[in-house]
Coordinates of C-alpha atoms in Angstrom, one line a residue:
Chain V
M16 CA -34.6 -51.7 42.8
T17 CA -33.3 -55.5 42.2
N18 CA -36.5 -57.4 40.7
L19 CA -37.3 -60.8 42.2
S20 CA -36.5 -63.7 40.4
K21 CA -39.3 -65.6 38.8
D22 CA -38.8 -68.9 40.8
A23 CA -39.5 -66.4 43.6
V24 CA -42.3 -64.5 42.1
V25 CA -44.2 -68.1 41.2
L26 CA -43.3 -69.0 45.2
L27 CA -44.4 -66.0 46.6
D28 CA -47.6 -66.0 44.1
A29 CA -48.6 -69.3 45.4
A30 CA -48.1 -68.9 48.6
R31 CA -49.8 -65.6 48.5
R32 CA -53.2 -67.9 48.1
A33 CA -52.8 -69.9 51.5
G34 CA -54.4 -69.0 54.6
P35 CA -55.1 -70.0 58.0
S36 CA -57.3 -73.6 57.8
A37 CA -61.2 -73.3 57.8
S38 CA -61.2 -75.3 61.1
A39 CA -58.5 -72.9 62.9
R40 CA -60.3 -69.3 61.6
E41 CA -63.4 -70.4 63.0
R42 CA -62.2 -71.8 66.1
G43 CA -60.6 -68.5 66.4
K44 CA -63.7 -66.9 65.8
A45 CA -65.4 -68.8 68.3
R46 CA -62.3 -68.3 70.8
L47 CA -62.4 -64.2 70.4
L48 CA -66.3 -64.1 70.7
A49 CA -66.4 -66.3 73.9
G50 CA -63.6 -63.8 74.8
L51 CA -65.4 -61.1 74.3
G52 CA -68.2 -62.3 76.2
A53 CA -70.4 -61.6 73.6
G54 CA -74.4 -62.7 73.5
S55 CA -73.8 -65.2 70.7
A56 CA -70.8 -66.7 71.7
A57 CA -72.4 -69.8 72.9
T58 CA -73.5 -70.0 69.2
A59 CA -70.4 -69.5 67.5
A60 CA -68.3 -71.7 69.9
S61 CA -71.4 -74.6 69.1
V62 CA -70.9 -73.9 65.6
V63 CA -67.2 -74.7 66.0
A64 CA -67.6 -77.6 67.9
K65 CA -69.7 -79.0 65.0
A66 CA -67.4 -77.7 62.6
T67 CA -64.3 -79.6 64.3
L68 CA -66.7 -82.5 64.9
L69 CA -67.9 -82.7 61.6
G70 CA -64.9 -81.9 59.3
G71 CA -62.2 -83.4 61.4
S72 CA -59.1 -81.3 61.6
A73 CA -59.9 -80.4 58.4
G74 CA -56.2 -78.7 57.0
S75 CA -54.1 -80.2 59.6
G76 CA -51.0 -82.2 59.5
V77 CA -50.3 -81.0 56.1
A78 CA -47.4 -83.2 54.3
V79 CA -44.6 -81.1 53.7
S80 CA -41.5 -83.1 52.1
T81 CA -43.2 -84.4 48.7
V82 CA -44.9 -81.2 47.2
A83 CA -42.0 -79.6 48.2
S84 CA -39.9 -81.8 46.1
A85 CA -43.0 -81.3 43.2
L86 CA -42.5 -77.2 43.6
L87 CA -38.5 -77.2 43.5
V88 CA -38.6 -79.4 40.6
G89 CA -40.5 -77.3 39.0
M90 CA -38.7 -74.2 39.7
G91 CA -35.5 -76.5 37.8
L92 CA -37.5 -77.2 34.9
G93 CA -38.4 -73.6 34.3
V94 CA -41.1 -71.2 35.5
S95 CA -44.0 -71.9 32.5
V96 CA -43.7 -75.3 33.8
M97 CA -44.2 -74.2 37.3
V98 CA -46.7 -71.9 37.0
A99 CA -48.4 -74.6 34.9
A100 CA -47.9 -76.6 37.2
I101 CA -49.4 -74.0 40.2
R102 CA -51.9 -73.0 37.7
L103 CA -53.9 -74.6 35.5
T104 CA -55.6 -78.2 35.9
P105 CA -52.9 -80.8 35.6
S106 CA -53.1 -82.8 31.8
E107 CA -51.5 -85.7 33.5
P108 CA -52.0 -86.9 36.4
P109 CA -50.9 -85.7 39.4
R110 CA -48.0 -87.2 41.3
P111 CA -49.0 -89.2 44.2
V112 CA -48.7 -86.0 46.1
A113 CA -47.8 -86.7 49.8
T114 CA -50.8 -88.8 50.8
Q115 CA -48.2 -91.5 52.1
H116 CA -46.5 -88.8 54.3
A117 CA -49.6 -87.6 55.5
P118 CA -52.5 -89.5 55.6
R119 CA -54.3 -86.4 57.5
T120 CA -53.6 -84.3 54.5
A121 CA -56.0 -81.2 53.7
T122 CA -59.1 -81.5 51.6
P123 CA -58.3 -78.3 50.1
A124 CA -62.1 -78.8 48.5
Q125 CA -63.2 -78.5 52.3
V126 CA -61.2 -75.3 53.1
S127 CA -61.8 -73.4 49.9
S128 CA -65.8 -74.2 50.0
A129 CA -65.8 -73.0 53.5
R130 CA -62.8 -70.2 53.1
A131 CA -65.4 -69.4 49.8
V132 CA -68.2 -68.6 52.7
A133 CA -65.9 -66.4 54.1
S134 CA -64.8 -63.2 53.5
A135 CA -61.8 -62.3 51.5
A136 CA -59.6 -59.8 52.5
Q137 CA -60.5 -56.4 51.2
R138 CA -58.1 -54.4 49.0
S139 CA -58.3 -50.5 48.9
D140 CA -55.7 -47.7 48.1
E141 CA -55.5 -45.3 51.3
P142 CA -53.7 -42.7 51.9
A143 CA -52.4 -44.6 54.5
L144 CA -51.8 -43.1 58.3
L145 CA -51.4 -45.4 61.2
P146 CA -53.3 -43.7 64.4
N147 CA -52.2 -44.4 67.9
A148 CA -49.2 -46.1 66.2
R149 CA -47.3 -45.5 69.4
K150 CA -49.6 -46.0 71.9
L151 CA -50.0 -49.4 70.6
T152 CA -46.3 -50.0 70.6
D153 CA -46.3 -50.7 74.6
N154 CA -46.0 -53.4 75.8
R155 CA -48.7 -53.7 78.4
G156 CA -48.9 -58.0 78.6
L157 CA -51.4 -57.9 75.6
P158 CA -54.1 -60.3 77.3
A159 CA -55.0 -63.3 75.7
A160 CA -58.5 -63.9 75.2
D161 CA -58.7 -66.6 77.7
E162 CA -57.9 -65.2 80.5
G163 CA -60.5 -64.9 82.8
A164 CA -63.0 -65.6 80.0
P165 CA -66.0 -67.2 80.7
S166 CA -66.4 -70.9 80.9
L167 CA -67.5 -71.0 77.6
S168 CA -64.1 -70.8 75.9
R169 CA -62.7 -73.6 78.6
E170 CA -65.3 -75.6 77.3
T171 CA -64.0 -75.2 73.4
A172 CA -60.5 -75.8 74.4
M173 CA -61.2 -79.1 76.5
L174 CA -63.4 -80.2 73.6
A175 CA -60.9 -79.2 71.1
S176 CA -58.3 -81.3 73.0
A177 CA -60.5 -84.1 73.0
Q178 CA -61.3 -83.9 69.4
K179 CA -57.3 -83.9 69.4
A180 CA -56.9 -86.4 70.6
L181 CA -59.7 -88.4 68.4
G182 CA -58.4 -87.4 65.6
S183 CA -54.8 -88.6 66.4
G184 CA -55.9 -92.0 67.5
Q185 CA -55.8 -91.6 71.2
A186 CA -59.6 -92.6 71.9
Q187 CA -58.5 -93.6 75.5
V188 CA -57.2 -89.9 76.1
A189 CA -60.2 -88.6 74.5
L190 CA -62.8 -90.1 76.7
E191 CA -61.0 -89.3 79.5
T192 CA -61.2 -85.6 78.3
L193 CA -64.5 -85.5 77.6
E194 CA -65.4 -87.3 81.0
K195 CA -63.6 -84.6 82.8
Y196 CA -65.5 -82.5 80.6
R197 CA -69.2 -83.5 81.5
V198 CA -67.9 -83.6 85.1
S199 CA -66.9 -79.6 84.4
F200 CA -69.4 -78.6 82.3
P201 CA -72.8 -81.0 82.9
E202 CA -75.2 -78.1 81.8
G203 CA -72.3 -77.0 79.1
A204 CA -73.4 -75.2 75.7
L205 CA -71.3 -78.2 74.1
R206 CA -72.9 -80.9 75.6
E207 CA -74.4 -82.1 72.6
E208 CA -71.0 -81.8 70.8
A209 CA -69.4 -83.7 73.6
A210 CA -71.4 -86.7 73.8
G211 CA -71.1 -86.8 69.9
A212 CA -67.3 -86.8 70.1
R213 CA -67.7 -89.3 73.2
I214 CA -69.8 -92.2 70.6
L215 CA -66.9 -91.6 68.3
A216 CA -64.2 -92.3 70.9
L217 CA -66.3 -95.4 72.2
C218 CA -66.6 -96.9 69.0
E219 CA -63.1 -96.5 68.4
L220 CA -62.4 -98.2 71.5
G221 CA -64.0 -100.9 70.1
R222 CA -66.9 -100.5 72.7
Q223 CA -70.0 -100.9 70.3
S224 CA -72.5 -102.1 72.4
E225 CA -71.8 -98.8 74.7
G226 CA -71.2 -96.7 71.8
E227 CA -74.4 -98.1 70.3
R228 CA -76.6 -97.5 73.5
E229 CA -75.5 -94.1 73.4
R230 CA -76.2 -93.3 70.1
Q231 CA -79.7 -94.8 70.5
A232 CA -79.6 -91.9 73.5
F233 CA -78.3 -89.2 71.1
L234 CA -80.4 -89.4 68.5
S235 CA -83.6 -89.3 70.4
A236 CA -82.3 -86.4 72.3
H237 CA -81.3 -84.3 69.6
P238 CA -83.0 -85.9 66.9
T239 CA -82.4 -82.8 64.4
S240 CA -78.2 -82.7 65.3
P241 CA -76.2 -82.3 62.4
L242 CA -74.2 -84.8 64.2
S243 CA -76.1 -87.4 64.1
A244 CA -74.6 -89.0 60.4
R245 CA -71.4 -88.7 61.5
V246 CA -71.8 -90.5 64.6
S247 CA -74.1 -93.2 63.0
A248 CA -70.8 -93.9 60.7
A249 CA -68.3 -93.8 62.8
C250 CA -69.7 -96.7 64.5
Q251 CA -70.6 -98.7 62.0
I252 CA -67.4 -98.6 60.6
G253 CA -66.5 -99.5 64.2
S254 CA -68.8 -102.5 64.0
R255 CA -67.3 -103.9 60.9
Chain D
V4 CA -72.9 -50.1 68.4
N5 CA -72.5 -53.6 68.9
T6 CA -69.0 -53.9 69.7
P7 CA -68.4 -57.4 69.5
A8 CA -70.7 -57.7 66.6
R9 CA -68.0 -55.0 64.9
V10 CA -65.5 -57.3 65.7
A11 CA -66.8 -60.1 64.6
A12 CA -67.0 -58.6 61.2
L13 CA -63.5 -57.0 60.9
Y14 CA -62.1 -60.4 62.0
E15 CA -64.5 -61.9 58.8
A16 CA -62.7 -59.8 56.7
H17 CA -59.2 -59.4 58.0
A18 CA -58.7 -62.7 59.5
D19 CA -57.1 -64.8 56.9
M20 CA -54.5 -61.7 56.2
V21 CA -53.8 -61.2 60.3
W22 CA -53.1 -65.0 60.2
R23 CA -50.9 -64.9 57.3
A24 CA -49.2 -62.1 58.3
L25 CA -48.7 -62.9 61.7
R26 CA -46.9 -66.2 61.0
R27 CA -44.9 -64.8 58.4
L28 CA -43.5 -62.1 60.9
G29 CA -42.1 -65.5 63.2
V30 CA -45.1 -66.4 65.5
S31 CA -45.7 -70.4 65.2
G32 CA -47.6 -73.1 66.8
H33 CA -49.8 -72.7 69.9
N34 CA -48.3 -68.4 69.7
L35 CA -50.4 -68.4 66.6
E36 CA -53.8 -69.0 67.4
D37 CA -53.0 -66.8 70.9
A38 CA -51.1 -64.2 69.1
V39 CA -54.8 -64.3 66.3
Q40 CA -56.5 -63.2 69.8
D41 CA -54.6 -60.8 71.0
V42 CA -54.8 -58.9 67.7
F43 CA -58.2 -58.4 67.6
V44 CA -58.6 -58.0 70.9
V45 CA -56.3 -54.5 70.5
V46 CA -58.6 -54.5 67.8
N47 CA -61.5 -54.3 70.3
S48 CA -60.4 -52.4 72.4
R49 CA -59.4 -49.4 70.2
L50 CA -61.7 -49.4 68.0
D51 CA -63.0 -46.3 69.0
E52 CA -60.0 -44.3 68.6
F53 CA -59.5 -45.9 65.1
E54 CA -59.7 -42.8 63.0
Q55 CA -60.9 -43.0 59.1
R56 CA -57.0 -41.5 58.0
S57 CA -56.1 -45.0 57.5
S58 CA -57.6 -48.3 55.4
V59 CA -58.5 -50.9 58.4
K60 CA -56.6 -53.2 56.6
T61 CA -53.5 -50.5 57.1
W62 CA -54.8 -50.4 60.9
I63 CA -55.2 -53.7 61.7
F64 CA -51.8 -54.7 60.1
G65 CA -49.8 -52.1 62.4
I66 CA -51.2 -53.9 65.0
V67 CA -50.1 -57.0 63.9
L68 CA -46.3 -55.8 63.4
R69 CA -46.4 -54.9 67.3
V70 CA -48.1 -57.8 68.7
A71 CA -45.8 -60.4 66.2
S72 CA -42.6 -58.2 67.9
A73 CA -43.8 -58.9 71.3
Y74 CA -44.3 -62.7 70.6
R75 CA -40.8 -62.1 68.8
R76 CA -39.4 -60.8 72.0
K77 CA -40.8 -62.6 74.6
R78 CA -40.3 -66.1 72.6
V79 CA -43.6 -66.8 74.3
R80 CA -43.7 -70.5 75.1
R81 CA -47.1 -70.7 76.2
E82 CA -48.8 -74.0 76.8
S83 CA -52.2 -73.6 75.7
E84 CA -54.9 -76.7 75.5
I85 CA -56.0 -75.4 72.1
T86 CA -55.2 -77.7 69.6
S87 CA -52.3 -76.2 67.0
D88 CA -51.6 -79.0 64.5
D89 CA -53.5 -77.0 62.2
C90 CA -51.9 -73.9 62.8
Q91 CA -49.9 -73.7 59.5
L92 CA -51.5 -72.0 56.5
V93 CA -53.0 -74.0 53.9
G94 CA -53.9 -73.5 50.2
T95 CA -57.1 -72.1 49.4
S96 CA -57.8 -73.3 45.8
R97 CA -60.0 -75.3 44.6
D98 CA -58.1 -78.1 42.5
P99 CA -56.5 -80.2 45.6
Q100 CA -53.4 -80.4 43.7
E101 CA -52.9 -76.3 43.4
A102 CA -54.2 -76.1 47.1
A103 CA -51.4 -78.4 47.7
Q104 CA -48.8 -76.8 46.0
E105 CA -50.1 -73.4 47.7
T106 CA -49.7 -74.8 51.2
E107 CA -46.1 -76.4 50.4
A108 CA -45.4 -72.9 48.9
A109 CA -46.4 -71.5 52.0
A110 CA -44.2 -73.3 54.2
I111 CA -41.1 -73.0 51.7
V112 CA -41.9 -69.1 52.5
E113 CA -42.2 -69.1 56.0
R114 CA -38.7 -71.5 56.1
I115 CA -36.7 -68.9 54.1
L116 CA -38.2 -65.6 56.2
D117 CA -37.3 -67.3 59.1
E118 CA -33.7 -66.6 58.5
L119 CA -34.5 -63.2 57.4
E120 CA -33.5 -60.0 60.2
D121 CA -36.5 -58.6 61.4
D122 CA -36.7 -55.3 60.2
R123 CA -36.1 -56.3 56.3
R124 CA -38.7 -59.3 57.0
S125 CA -41.6 -56.8 57.9
V126 CA -41.5 -54.8 55.3
F127 CA -41.0 -57.6 53.0
V128 CA -44.1 -59.7 54.2
M129 CA -45.7 -56.2 53.6
I130 CA -44.9 -55.6 50.1
E131 CA -44.2 -58.9 48.5
L132 CA -46.8 -60.8 50.6
E133 CA -49.7 -58.9 51.3
E134 CA -48.9 -56.2 48.4
F135 CA -49.0 -52.9 50.6
S136 CA -47.4 -50.1 49.2
A137 CA -43.9 -49.0 49.9
Q138 CA -45.6 -45.3 51.1
Q139 CA -47.7 -47.3 52.9
V140 CA -45.4 -49.4 54.5
A141 CA -43.6 -46.1 55.2
T142 CA -46.1 -44.6 57.2
S143 CA -46.9 -47.6 59.0
L144 CA -43.6 -48.2 60.2
G145 CA -42.7 -44.7 60.4
L146 CA -39.7 -44.7 57.9
S147 CA -39.0 -43.0 54.9
V148 CA -39.8 -44.3 51.7
N149 CA -36.1 -44.5 50.6
T150 CA -35.6 -46.6 53.9
V151 CA -38.8 -49.0 52.6
H152 CA -36.8 -49.3 49.4
S153 CA -33.7 -50.0 50.7
R154 CA -35.1 -52.8 53.3
L155 CA -36.5 -54.5 50.8
R156 CA -33.7 -54.4 48.2
L157 CA -32.0 -56.2 51.0
A158 CA -34.9 -58.2 51.7
R159 CA -35.3 -59.7 48.4
R160 CA -31.7 -60.5 48.0
D161 CA -31.9 -62.3 51.2
F162 CA -35.4 -63.8 50.2
E163 CA -33.5 -65.5 47.2
A164 CA -30.4 -66.5 48.8
G165 CA -32.4 -68.1 51.0
L166 CA -34.8 -69.4 48.5
K167 CA -30.9 -71.3 46.4
R168 CA -30.1 -72.8 49.9
V169 CA -34.0 -74.5 50.2
K170 CA -33.6 -75.7 46.4
A171 CA -29.8 -76.7 46.7
R172 CA -31.2 -78.7 50.2
E173 CA -34.0 -80.4 48.0
K174 CA -31.8 -81.3 45.5
W175 CA -29.1 -83.2 47.4
R176 CA -32.3 -85.0 49.6
E177 CA -33.5 -86.5 46.3
R178 CA -29.9 -88.0 45.5

């Protein structure tokens, strides 16, 4: 059997440690539970929405080109250098990796701490046999979880869409989506999160007095909300 | 037994593997999130039929292979409201620089894998990235171990060639 080159081994070794971003992973879980009609779906989706709102889109928009060069140049220098670059805490100041290219680079600390909570894939030695393999091959139009799913997954989707707009500087779009949300789900399970996002959008748009008014209302309605700090901070930044 | 709870537990344990594998088997963008859902929806509907003859991981990987292949066949382009800009794989190390490099390594690997032929790609992903044994792959894919070895050999050769191309391109850009 031909073995892989050292460069390939190092590359694969690093790639093996990548996974979904914490936010994508949690969003997937909420959507799954909502689709399954789990009793805890509302809670799950709410947790996700909070995570999204609190953490922004952790792991999104990850820079490619500059780190790519670092990695590939490392390969040119030989495997030990590359291993050192990948494995060890850098002894020299890190290159200004990717920040100019991607202001929204993942905060890996956030990702990994979130993932530390999440479980690791289990590895076991198994005399494998795949039951029902053939039955599963039929192309019976695998159902997407949101087809006919309860409104919760639509709520989550709408809020995620607003959050995305907010994250990409389209506060007006976010505000319109949140207005749609308010009309569609006046008693929605995620209305607290939607209200928080709305305040962020208002402040982002420079509508400070409205934002402030809603912030006060938000804080008295949800005094213990994990979103309150974020909401307050965003509006302060906006009012400078 | 509360099925949603069991599926949620399986999601906790295997979501990372499912996510990685689907991406590396060629599902991307909006489709990736949908495909992850599909895998676990199938897991849910087949849970009662799962026999303890294989590990859960192998069983789920079998479902992943089929879902990925369905997506490739259909070349599904479905508009989804769900945001997908963080659908890519990201590094998980605590050290930010390491994590950034893992993210980048993942992206390079995906680019190279995209050029591999499907059969070889599946074998390569299972063995080199998810660390299944050749025997497990053979059983999952319904192949002989010899065929698995032969596909792996070709896949490795293709992967090396792809890596060379990526490096050459990168060098060129740096000039």
